[in-house]
Amino acid sequence: MKKTILSGMRPTGELHLGNLYGALKNWVKLQQDDSYERFYFVADWHALTTGFDASEEIPQKTLNMVIDWLAFGLDEEKNTIFVQSLVKEHAELFLLLSMITPVGWLERVPSYKDQIAQLGKAKTSNYGFLGYPVLMAADIIIYKAHLVPVGLDQVAHLEFTRELVRHFNHLVGRDVFIEPQPLLTEVPKILGLDGRKMSKSYDNAIYLSDSEEETQKKIRVMFTDPRRKRKTDPGVAEECGVFMLHKIFTPKDKQEEIKDACSKAQIGCVECKRLLVKNLNEALSPIRENRNRLLNDKDTVKQILIDGSKKASQKAKETMEEVRDAIFSNSRLG
Ligand code: TRP
Ligand code: SF4
């Protein structure tokens, strides 16, 4: 039996370098391994938990995000790529799980309080937001996923899922679901233009959708090591956001050279950035071409999502048969 990998992203629209060389790079790497079946989906219902006011943007953002997935090399032949809201079984499982989820567990999930603090009461005082981890659990266990490639920020949600699986299996007296494990993969640190973590919400990101000129302009104003106030001041490349990008886009030997030259004030930040722009734009060029091609062929992208969602539905339907059977023909519950 093949093991199953599953992951999802909320539809944020165009992806930036942090998304691409973090999560997506791992998804693409995983597609080399034939011992797994893989599902990747757009969590569009999750986007509604805090963003109902902008719900009309979700279809466009879904499409643009998936275009970036495909352009970056996620292969629809090797992975089932789908949209959460096109597989209604997620909603049924979410509903059933909600009947056995203690509210206290949800209030204790760390992101619950964090998000309320960050986004304010107006966006987070709905029942669906409280239930975010239940929907996420449904997304995962409906495919009986073994591994879930996610970032550290999602580990608490995975732990919640595991707890809920144990609780459900115990209540129905059958091992319907398996406990998924997070697949934590090393991701490079990528800083935004202002030296904070690269993030759409900080407005400090470089996007695949940026032109070469835009990319150049952005890097020109990017924060560098503050030790290098003048060109003659030595710096520490490892602490500079520009160098963190060199680590992705520049050959190893040249990286070493830059690090050394930076520490001896033998290279200026302007020159260092010029090299980065060249390497970065070169690396992104074929990916940007893919992107432009897909942008002109949105029907194909939509069809990929429809086909993927149909495939996902088949598996989800099978699981739901088992779930209904476990709940409604169970002598312990009935
Ligand atoms: N919560 C995830 C995030 O914000 C998105 C998500 C929803 C997800 N359902 C999932 C990720 C299931 C992995 C598996 O990034
Ligand atoms: Fe950063 Fe390069 Fe300037 Fe060093 S030379 S501080 S690595 S931009």
mmCIF file of C-alpha atoms and ligand atoms in Angstrom:
data_model
loop_
_atom_site.group_PDB
_atom_site.id
_atom_site.type_symbol
_atom_site.label_atom_id
_atom_site.label_comp_id
_atom_site.label_asym_id
_atom_site.label_seq_id
_atom_site.Cartn_x
_atom_site.Cartn_y
_atom_site.Cartn_z
ATOM 1 C CA MET A 1 0.000 0.000 0.000
ATOM 2 C CA LYS A 2 1.269 3.399 -0.967
ATOM 3 C CA LYS A 3 1.492 6.005 1.740
ATOM 4 C CA THR A 4 -0.387 9.241 1.293
ATOM 5 C CA ILE A 5 0.968 12.770 1.459
ATOM 6 C CA LEU A 6 -1.385 15.708 1.646
ATOM 7 C CA SER A 7 -1.004 19.419 2.085
ATOM 8 C CA GLY A 8 -2.899 22.600 1.411
ATOM 9 C CA MET A 9 -2.568 26.353 1.240
ATOM 10 C CA ARG A 10 -5.093 29.081 1.711
ATOM 11 C CA PRO A 11 -5.679 30.961 -1.560
ATOM 12 C CA THR A 12 -3.427 33.977 -1.165
ATOM 13 C CA GLY A 13 -3.064 34.652 -4.883
ATOM 14 C CA GLU A 14 0.381 35.140 -6.417
ATOM 15 C CA LEU A 15 3.181 33.453 -4.509
ATOM 16 C CA HIS A 16 6.383 35.110 -3.325
ATOM 17 C CA LEU A 17 9.899 33.725 -3.022
ATOM 18 C CA GLY A 18 9.255 32.690 0.578
ATOM 19 C CA ASN A 19 6.297 30.499 -0.456
ATOM 20 C CA LEU A 20 8.072 29.124 -3.498
ATOM 21 C CA TYR A 21 11.441 28.248 -2.009
ATOM 22 C CA GLY A 22 9.820 27.147 1.275
ATOM 23 C CA ALA A 23 6.715 25.000 0.973
ATOM 24 C CA LEU A 24 6.466 24.579 -2.762
ATOM 25 C CA LYS A 25 10.056 23.503 -3.298
ATOM 26 C CA ASN A 26 9.363 20.621 -0.908
ATOM 27 C CA TRP A 27 6.172 19.620 -2.667
ATOM 28 C CA VAL A 28 8.020 19.491 -5.962
ATOM 29 C CA LYS A 29 10.856 17.490 -4.445
ATOM 30 C CA LEU A 30 8.434 14.949 -2.987
ATOM 31 C CA GLN A 31 6.958 14.185 -6.392
ATOM 32 C CA GLN A 32 10.123 12.247 -7.336
ATOM 33 C CA ASP A 33 9.212 9.477 -4.889
ATOM 34 C CA ASP A 34 6.865 6.846 -6.274
ATOM 35 C CA SER A 35 6.127 5.245 -2.930
ATOM 36 C CA TYR A 36 3.651 8.026 -2.162
ATOM 37 C CA GLU A 37 0.304 9.127 -3.410
ATOM 38 C CA ARG A 38 0.087 12.911 -3.152
ATOM 39 C CA PHE A 39 -2.737 15.410 -2.748
ATOM 40 C CA TYR A 40 -2.370 19.193 -2.780
ATOM 41 C CA PHE A 41 -5.309 21.477 -2.453
ATOM 42 C CA VAL A 42 -6.486 25.057 -2.143
ATOM 43 C CA ALA A 43 -8.119 25.611 1.241
ATOM 44 C CA ASP A 44 -10.687 28.119 0.008
ATOM 45 C CA TRP A 45 -13.197 27.468 2.803
ATOM 46 C CA HIS A 46 -10.436 28.142 5.302
ATOM 47 C CA ALA A 47 -9.955 31.541 3.688
ATOM 48 C CA LEU A 48 -13.537 32.366 4.620
ATOM 49 C CA THR A 49 -12.909 31.818 8.332
ATOM 50 C CA THR A 50 -11.180 35.194 8.598
ATOM 51 C CA GLY A 51 -11.899 36.730 5.214
ATOM 52 C CA PHE A 52 -15.591 36.518 4.470
ATOM 53 C CA ASP A 53 -15.593 40.239 3.649
ATOM 54 C CA ALA A 54 -13.343 39.572 0.636
ATOM 55 C CA SER A 55 -14.936 36.319 -0.480
ATOM 56 C CA GLU A 56 -15.356 37.568 -4.063
ATOM 57 C CA GLU A 57 -11.552 37.576 -4.468
ATOM 58 C CA ILE A 58 -11.173 33.901 -3.646
ATOM 59 C CA PRO A 59 -11.756 32.334 -7.099
ATOM 60 C CA GLN A 60 -9.216 34.642 -8.743
ATOM 61 C CA LYS A 61 -6.706 34.098 -5.940
ATOM 62 C CA THR A 62 -7.212 30.359 -6.188
ATOM 63 C CA LEU A 63 -6.458 30.356 -9.871
ATOM 64 C CA ASN A 64 -3.445 32.646 -9.579
ATOM 65 C CA MET A 65 -1.964 30.578 -6.784
ATOM 66 C CA VAL A 66 -2.399 27.320 -8.647
ATOM 67 C CA ILE A 67 -0.837 28.874 -11.749
ATOM 68 C CA ASP A 68 2.244 29.599 -9.639
ATOM 69 C CA TRP A 69 2.229 26.031 -8.266
ATOM 70 C CA LEU A 70 2.207 24.613 -11.777
ATOM 71 C CA ALA A 71 4.695 27.137 -13.135
ATOM 72 C CA PHE A 72 7.124 26.242 -10.375
ATOM 73 C CA GLY A 73 6.977 22.587 -11.369
ATOM 74 C CA LEU A 74 4.192 20.958 -9.393
ATOM 75 C CA ASP A 75 3.094 18.265 -11.819
ATOM 76 C CA GLU A 76 -0.619 17.552 -12.170
ATOM 77 C CA GLU A 77 0.187 14.092 -13.524
ATOM 78 C CA LYS A 78 2.126 13.139 -10.428
ATOM 79 C CA ASN A 79 -0.080 14.857 -7.862
ATOM 80 C CA THR A 80 -3.798 15.243 -7.343
ATOM 81 C CA ILE A 81 -4.307 18.996 -7.313
ATOM 82 C CA PHE A 82 -7.737 20.137 -6.205
ATOM 83 C CA VAL A 83 -9.950 22.710 -4.540
ATOM 84 C CA GLN A 84 -11.432 22.069 -1.097
ATOM 85 C CA SER A 85 -14.851 23.531 -1.928
ATOM 86 C CA LEU A 86 -15.195 21.233 -4.946
ATOM 87 C CA VAL A 87 -15.059 18.185 -2.662
ATOM 88 C CA LYS A 88 -18.169 18.585 -0.536
ATOM 89 C CA GLU A 89 -17.303 15.538 1.557
ATOM 90 C CA HIS A 90 -14.855 17.712 3.494
ATOM 91 C CA ALA A 91 -17.870 19.649 4.748
ATOM 92 C CA GLU A 92 -19.742 16.534 5.799
ATOM 93 C CA LEU A 93 -16.788 15.196 7.726
ATOM 94 C CA PHE A 94 -16.248 18.632 9.287
ATOM 95 C CA LEU A 95 -19.849 18.587 10.478
ATOM 96 C CA LEU A 96 -19.629 15.098 11.925
ATOM 97 C CA LEU A 97 -16.309 15.796 13.632
ATOM 98 C CA SER A 98 -17.734 18.973 15.109
ATOM 99 C CA MET A 99 -20.169 16.819 17.084
ATOM 100 C CA ILE A 100 -17.341 15.185 19.008
ATOM 101 C CA THR A 101 -14.909 18.082 19.312
ATOM 102 C CA PRO A 102 -14.695 19.569 22.790
ATOM 103 C CA VAL A 103 -14.854 23.364 22.511
ATOM 104 C CA GLY A 104 -12.071 23.629 25.093
ATOM 105 C CA TRP A 105 -9.656 21.874 22.734
ATOM 106 C CA LEU A 106 -10.321 24.505 20.090
ATOM 107 C CA GLU A 107 -9.862 27.414 22.467
ATOM 108 C CA ARG A 108 -6.516 25.961 23.483
ATOM 109 C CA VAL A 109 -5.053 25.774 19.956
ATOM 110 C CA PRO A 110 -2.314 28.457 20.060
ATOM 111 C CA SER A 111 -3.215 30.040 16.716
ATOM 112 C CA TYR A 112 -6.718 30.738 18.026
ATOM 113 C CA LYS A 113 -5.617 33.407 20.503
ATOM 114 C CA ASP A 114 -2.756 34.588 18.282
ATOM 115 C CA GLN A 115 -5.044 35.233 15.341
ATOM 116 C CA ILE A 116 -7.611 37.036 17.479
ATOM 117 C CA ALA A 117 -4.827 39.274 18.788
ATOM 118 C CA GLN A 118 -3.537 39.874 15.258
ATOM 119 C CA LEU A 119 -6.760 40.254 13.281
ATOM 120 C CA GLY A 120 -9.095 41.609 15.947
ATOM 121 C CA LYS A 121 -12.481 40.478 17.167
ATOM 122 C CA ALA A 122 -14.471 41.570 14.110
ATOM 123 C CA LYS A 123 -12.829 39.032 11.793
ATOM 124 C CA THR A 124 -12.509 36.200 14.284
ATOM 125 C CA SER A 125 -15.661 36.081 16.359
ATOM 126 C CA ASN A 126 -17.376 33.539 14.131
ATOM 127 C CA TYR A 127 -18.058 29.888 14.794
ATOM 128 C CA GLY A 128 -16.227 28.776 11.633
ATOM 129 C CA PHE A 129 -13.023 30.440 12.777
ATOM 130 C CA LEU A 130 -13.166 28.590 16.087
ATOM 131 C CA GLY A 131 -13.656 25.407 14.071
ATOM 132 C CA TYR A 132 -10.702 26.034 11.732
ATOM 133 C CA PRO A 133 -8.689 23.085 13.135
ATOM 134 C CA VAL A 134 -11.684 20.738 12.775
ATOM 135 C CA LEU A 135 -11.992 21.569 9.076
ATOM 136 C CA MET A 136 -8.255 21.123 8.684
ATOM 137 C CA ALA A 137 -8.448 17.747 10.432
ATOM 138 C CA ALA A 138 -11.248 16.735 8.051
ATOM 139 C CA ASP A 139 -9.120 17.806 5.051
ATOM 140 C CA ILE A 140 -6.330 15.529 6.154
ATOM 141 C CA ILE A 141 -7.994 12.422 7.533
ATOM 142 C CA ILE A 142 -10.606 12.105 4.780
ATOM 143 C CA TYR A 143 -7.662 10.993 2.577
ATOM 144 C CA LYS A 144 -6.108 8.963 5.400
ATOM 145 C CA ALA A 145 -2.924 10.956 4.888
ATOM 146 C CA HIS A 146 0.172 9.631 6.633
ATOM 147 C CA LEU A 147 2.347 12.672 6.098
ATOM 148 C CA VAL A 148 1.518 16.355 5.940
ATOM 149 C CA PRO A 149 4.307 18.644 4.717
ATOM 150 C CA VAL A 150 3.818 21.859 6.664
ATOM 151 C CA GLY A 151 5.758 24.608 8.369
ATOM 152 C CA LEU A 152 6.328 24.828 12.108
ATOM 153 C CA ASP A 153 3.320 27.135 12.441
ATOM 154 C CA GLN A 154 0.992 24.256 11.536
ATOM 155 C CA VAL A 155 2.359 21.640 13.910
ATOM 156 C CA ALA A 156 -0.171 22.440 16.639
ATOM 157 C CA HIS A 157 -2.954 21.870 14.098
ATOM 158 C CA LEU A 158 -1.498 18.461 13.281
ATOM 159 C CA GLU A 159 -1.332 17.593 16.970
ATOM 160 C CA PHE A 160 -4.976 18.610 17.271
ATOM 161 C CA THR A 161 -5.818 16.367 14.301
ATOM 162 C CA ARG A 162 -4.080 13.422 15.924
ATOM 163 C CA GLU A 163 -5.971 13.928 19.148
ATOM 164 C CA LEU A 164 -9.253 14.138 17.293
ATOM 165 C CA VAL A 165 -8.458 10.928 15.398
ATOM 166 C CA ARG A 166 -7.820 9.066 18.651
ATOM 167 C CA HIS A 167 -11.019 10.468 20.122
ATOM 168 C CA PHE A 168 -13.132 9.526 17.091
ATOM 169 C CA ASN A 169 -11.697 6.028 16.748
ATOM 170 C CA HIS A 170 -12.265 5.472 20.444
ATOM 171 C CA LEU A 171 -15.882 6.664 20.315
ATOM 172 C CA VAL A 172 -16.848 4.468 17.371
ATOM 173 C CA GLY A 173 -14.716 1.562 18.518
ATOM 174 C CA ARG A 174 -12.964 1.196 15.159
ATOM 175 C CA ASP A 175 -9.753 2.493 13.664
ATOM 176 C CA VAL A 176 -11.444 4.374 10.838
ATOM 177 C CA PHE A 177 -8.795 7.095 10.721
ATOM 178 C CA ILE A 178 -5.043 7.076 11.007
ATOM 179 C CA GLU A 179 -2.981 9.665 12.857
ATOM 180 C CA PRO A 180 -1.127 11.892 10.396
ATOM 181 C CA GLN A 181 2.422 13.048 11.052
ATOM 182 C CA PRO A 182 3.791 16.461 10.123
ATOM 183 C CA LEU A 183 6.567 16.328 7.558
ATOM 184 C CA LEU A 184 8.831 19.128 8.682
ATOM 185 C CA THR A 185 11.356 19.913 6.043
ATOM 186 C CA GLU A 186 14.167 22.355 6.305
ATOM 187 C CA VAL A 187 13.282 25.638 4.678
ATOM 188 C CA PRO A 188 15.713 28.423 3.904
ATOM 189 C CA LYS A 189 15.259 31.631 5.814
ATOM 190 C CA ILE A 190 13.958 34.255 3.437
ATOM 191 C CA LEU A 191 13.701 37.868 4.514
ATOM 192 C CA GLY A 192 11.618 40.531 2.878
ATOM 193 C CA LEU A 193 12.779 43.900 1.585
ATOM 194 C CA ASP A 194 12.519 45.451 5.056
ATOM 195 C CA GLY A 195 14.511 42.768 6.864
ATOM 196 C CA ARG A 196 11.461 41.120 8.421
ATOM 197 C CA LYS A 197 10.254 37.670 7.397
ATOM 198 C CA MET A 198 9.047 37.770 3.773
ATOM 199 C CA SER A 199 5.270 37.931 3.930
ATOM 200 C CA LYS A 200 2.406 39.161 1.819
ATOM 201 C CA SER A 201 0.896 40.912 4.825
ATOM 202 C CA TYR A 202 4.105 42.894 5.439
ATOM 203 C CA ASP A 203 4.130 44.121 1.848
ATOM 204 C CA ASN A 204 7.843 43.279 1.621
ATOM 205 C CA ALA A 205 7.853 40.387 -0.807
ATOM 206 C CA ILE A 206 9.265 39.592 -4.231
ATOM 207 C CA TYR A 207 6.775 37.728 -6.405
ATOM 208 C CA LEU A 208 7.066 35.374 -9.305
ATOM 209 C CA SER A 209 4.618 37.762 -10.977
ATOM 210 C CA ASP A 210 7.056 40.693 -10.626
ATOM 211 C CA SER A 211 8.820 41.638 -13.846
ATOM 212 C CA GLU A 212 12.618 41.543 -14.048
ATOM 213 C CA GLU A 213 12.664 45.337 -13.704
ATOM 214 C CA GLU A 214 10.378 45.280 -10.672
ATOM 215 C CA THR A 215 12.577 42.632 -9.104
ATOM 216 C CA GLN A 216 15.630 44.779 -9.711
ATOM 217 C CA LYS A 217 13.964 47.822 -8.179
ATOM 218 C CA LYS A 218 12.893 45.876 -5.125
ATOM 219 C CA ILE A 219 16.329 44.419 -4.495
ATOM 220 C CA ARG A 220 17.911 47.834 -4.955
ATOM 221 C CA VAL A 221 16.037 49.079 -1.871
ATOM 222 C CA MET A 222 16.407 45.868 0.114
ATOM 223 C CA PHE A 223 17.813 46.086 3.647
ATOM 224 C CA THR A 224 21.397 44.887 3.996
ATOM 225 C CA ASP A 225 23.549 44.261 7.049
ATOM 226 C CA PRO A 226 23.246 47.502 9.050
ATOM 227 C CA ARG A 227 26.930 47.209 10.004
ATOM 228 C CA ARG A 228 27.783 48.347 6.485
ATOM 229 C CA LYS A 229 26.876 51.990 6.797
ATOM 230 C CA ARG A 230 29.753 52.891 4.531
ATOM 231 C CA LYS A 231 31.314 50.762 1.838
ATOM 232 C CA THR A 232 34.461 50.488 3.955
ATOM 233 C CA ASP A 233 32.602 48.959 6.930
ATOM 234 C CA PRO A 234 32.871 45.156 7.068
ATOM 235 C CA GLY A 235 29.628 43.182 7.273
ATOM 236 C CA VAL A 236 28.252 39.772 8.192
ATOM 237 C CA ALA A 237 26.683 38.243 5.103
ATOM 238 C CA GLU A 238 24.884 35.505 7.063
ATOM 239 C CA GLU A 239 22.755 38.193 8.684
ATOM 240 C CA CYS A 240 21.866 39.965 5.459
ATOM 241 C CA GLY A 241 18.654 39.290 3.561
ATOM 242 C CA VAL A 242 20.439 39.806 0.252
ATOM 243 C CA PHE A 243 22.874 37.039 1.084
ATOM 244 C CA MET A 244 20.045 34.719 2.147
ATOM 245 C CA LEU A 245 18.796 34.991 -1.427
ATOM 246 C CA HIS A 246 22.309 34.426 -2.801
ATOM 247 C CA LYS A 247 22.210 31.138 -0.893
ATOM 248 C CA ILE A 248 19.326 30.060 -3.096
ATOM 249 C CA PHE A 249 20.256 31.592 -6.422
ATOM 250 C CA THR A 250 24.057 31.823 -6.537
ATOM 251 C CA PRO A 251 26.515 28.952 -7.046
ATOM 252 C CA LYS A 252 28.220 27.770 -3.827
ATOM 253 C CA ASP A 253 31.756 28.903 -4.651
ATOM 254 C CA LYS A 254 30.572 32.386 -5.572
ATOM 255 C CA GLN A 255 28.590 32.520 -2.305
ATOM 256 C CA GLU A 256 31.757 31.868 -0.344
ATOM 257 C CA GLU A 257 33.513 34.590 -2.269
ATOM 258 C CA ILE A 258 30.770 37.089 -1.483
ATOM 259 C CA LYS A 259 30.664 36.171 2.186
ATOM 260 C CA ASP A 260 34.410 36.629 2.449
ATOM 261 C CA ALA A 261 34.446 39.883 0.480
ATOM 262 C CA CYS A 262 31.576 41.254 2.568
ATOM 263 C CA SER A 263 33.437 40.512 5.800
ATOM 264 C CA LYS A 264 36.481 42.384 4.471
ATOM 265 C CA ALA A 265 34.542 45.242 2.907
ATOM 266 C CA GLN A 266 35.928 44.251 -0.489
ATOM 267 C CA ILE A 267 32.561 44.177 -2.177
ATOM 268 C CA GLY A 268 29.929 46.890 -2.001
ATOM 269 C CA CYS A 269 26.267 46.175 -1.421
ATOM 270 C CA VAL A 270 25.413 47.680 -4.808
ATOM 271 C CA GLU A 271 27.641 45.197 -6.616
ATOM 272 C CA CYS A 272 26.452 42.340 -4.413
ATOM 273 C CA LYS A 273 22.843 43.156 -5.246
ATOM 274 C CA ARG A 274 23.603 43.471 -8.950
ATOM 275 C CA LEU A 275 24.916 39.898 -8.940
ATOM 276 C CA LEU A 276 21.853 38.703 -7.075
ATOM 277 C CA VAL A 277 19.435 40.374 -9.476
ATOM 278 C CA LYS A 278 21.179 38.714 -12.388
ATOM 279 C CA ASN A 279 21.132 35.220 -10.855
ATOM 280 C CA LEU A 280 17.631 35.539 -9.483
ATOM 281 C CA ASN A 281 16.125 36.763 -12.739
ATOM 282 C CA GLU A 282 17.965 34.041 -14.641
ATOM 283 C CA ALA A 283 16.597 31.335 -12.357
ATOM 284 C CA LEU A 284 13.073 32.711 -12.429
ATOM 285 C CA SER A 285 13.009 33.322 -16.168
ATOM 286 C CA PRO A 286 11.772 29.847 -17.251
ATOM 287 C CA ILE A 287 9.323 29.774 -14.344
ATOM 288 C CA ARG A 288 7.977 33.176 -15.315
ATOM 289 C CA GLU A 289 7.608 31.941 -18.872
ATOM 290 C CA ASN A 290 5.580 28.970 -17.620
ATOM 291 C CA ARG A 291 3.494 31.377 -15.624
ATOM 292 C CA ASN A 292 2.749 33.597 -18.591
ATOM 293 C CA ARG A 293 1.818 30.601 -20.686
ATOM 294 C CA LEU A 294 -0.606 29.365 -18.023
ATOM 295 C CA LEU A 295 -2.058 32.838 -17.544
ATOM 296 C CA ASN A 296 -3.029 32.727 -21.206
ATOM 297 C CA ASP A 297 -4.521 29.279 -20.807
ATOM 298 C CA LYS A 298 -6.646 29.523 -17.693
ATOM 299 C CA ASP A 299 -9.146 26.995 -19.021
ATOM 300 C CA THR A 300 -6.481 24.310 -18.845
ATOM 301 C CA VAL A 301 -5.705 25.258 -15.271
ATOM 302 C CA LYS A 302 -9.386 25.170 -14.346
ATOM 303 C CA GLN A 303 -9.697 21.747 -15.957
ATOM 304 C CA ILE A 304 -6.725 20.465 -13.944
ATOM 305 C CA LEU A 305 -8.532 21.556 -10.781
ATOM 306 C CA ILE A 306 -11.830 20.016 -11.854
ATOM 307 C CA ASP A 307 -10.192 16.703 -12.769
ATOM 308 C CA GLY A 308 -8.149 16.711 -9.562
ATOM 309 C CA SER A 309 -11.217 17.453 -7.476
ATOM 310 C CA LYS A 310 -13.076 14.541 -9.088
ATOM 311 C CA LYS A 311 -10.208 12.213 -8.258
ATOM 312 C CA ALA A 312 -10.045 13.491 -4.699
ATOM 313 C CA SER A 313 -13.810 13.078 -4.371
ATOM 314 C CA GLN A 314 -13.586 9.383 -5.146
ATOM 315 C CA LYS A 315 -11.262 8.762 -2.245
ATOM 316 C CA ALA A 316 -13.205 11.123 0.025
ATOM 317 C CA LYS A 317 -16.477 9.335 -0.800
ATOM 318 C CA GLU A 318 -15.005 5.955 0.118
ATOM 319 C CA THR A 319 -13.883 7.266 3.469
ATOM 320 C CA MET A 320 -17.262 8.848 4.145
ATOM 321 C CA GLU A 321 -18.988 5.500 3.587
ATOM 322 C CA GLU A 322 -16.829 4.076 6.326
ATOM 323 C CA VAL A 323 -17.428 7.050 8.584
ATOM 324 C CA ARG A 324 -21.221 6.899 8.264
ATOM 325 C CA ASP A 325 -21.124 3.193 8.809
ATOM 326 C CA ALA A 326 -18.966 3.587 11.891
ATOM 327 C CA ILE A 327 -21.205 6.263 13.382
ATOM 328 C CA PHE A 328 -24.678 5.052 12.454
ATOM 329 C CA SER A 329 -24.312 1.299 12.578
ATOM 330 C CA ASN A 330 -22.318 1.367 15.731
ATOM 331 C CA SER A 331 -23.946 -0.424 18.625
ATOM 332 C CA ARG A 332 -21.963 1.622 21.124
ATOM 333 C CA LEU A 333 -23.402 4.865 19.785
ATOM 334 C CA GLY A 334 -26.728 3.738 18.381
HETATM 335 N N1 TRP B 1 -3.919 25.799 7.756
HETATM 336 C C1 TRP B 1 -3.058 25.693 6.608
HETATM 337 C C2 TRP B 1 -2.285 26.996 6.440
HETATM 338 O O1 TRP B 1 -2.750 28.039 6.843
HETATM 339 C C3 TRP B 1 -3.821 25.407 5.345
HETATM 340 C C4 TRP B 1 -4.503 24.086 5.412
HETATM 341 C C5 TRP B 1 -5.841 23.855 5.483
HETATM 342 C C6 TRP B 1 -3.865 22.817 5.413
HETATM 343 N N2 TRP B 1 -6.091 22.527 5.526
HETATM 344 C C7 TRP B 1 -4.901 21.864 5.497
HETATM 345 C C8 TRP B 1 -2.518 22.421 5.364
HETATM 346 C C9 TRP B 1 -4.617 20.488 5.539
HETATM 347 C C10 TRP B 1 -2.244 21.051 5.420
HETATM 348 C C11 TRP B 1 -3.285 20.108 5.503
HETATM 349 O O2 TRP B 1 -1.231 26.991 5.868
HETATM 350 FE FE1 SF4 B 2 24.610 42.038 2.302
HETATM 351 FE FE2 SF4 B 2 26.051 41.741 0.129
HETATM 352 FE FE3 SF4 B 2 26.018 44.078 1.405
HETATM 353 FE FE4 SF4 B 2 27.254 41.988 2.475
HETATM 354 S S1 SF4 B 2 27.794 43.003 0.570
HETATM 355 S S2 SF4 B 2 25.851 43.408 3.530
HETATM 356 S S3 SF4 B 2 25.940 40.308 1.818
HETATM 357 S S4 SF4 B 2 24.329 43.103 0.376
#
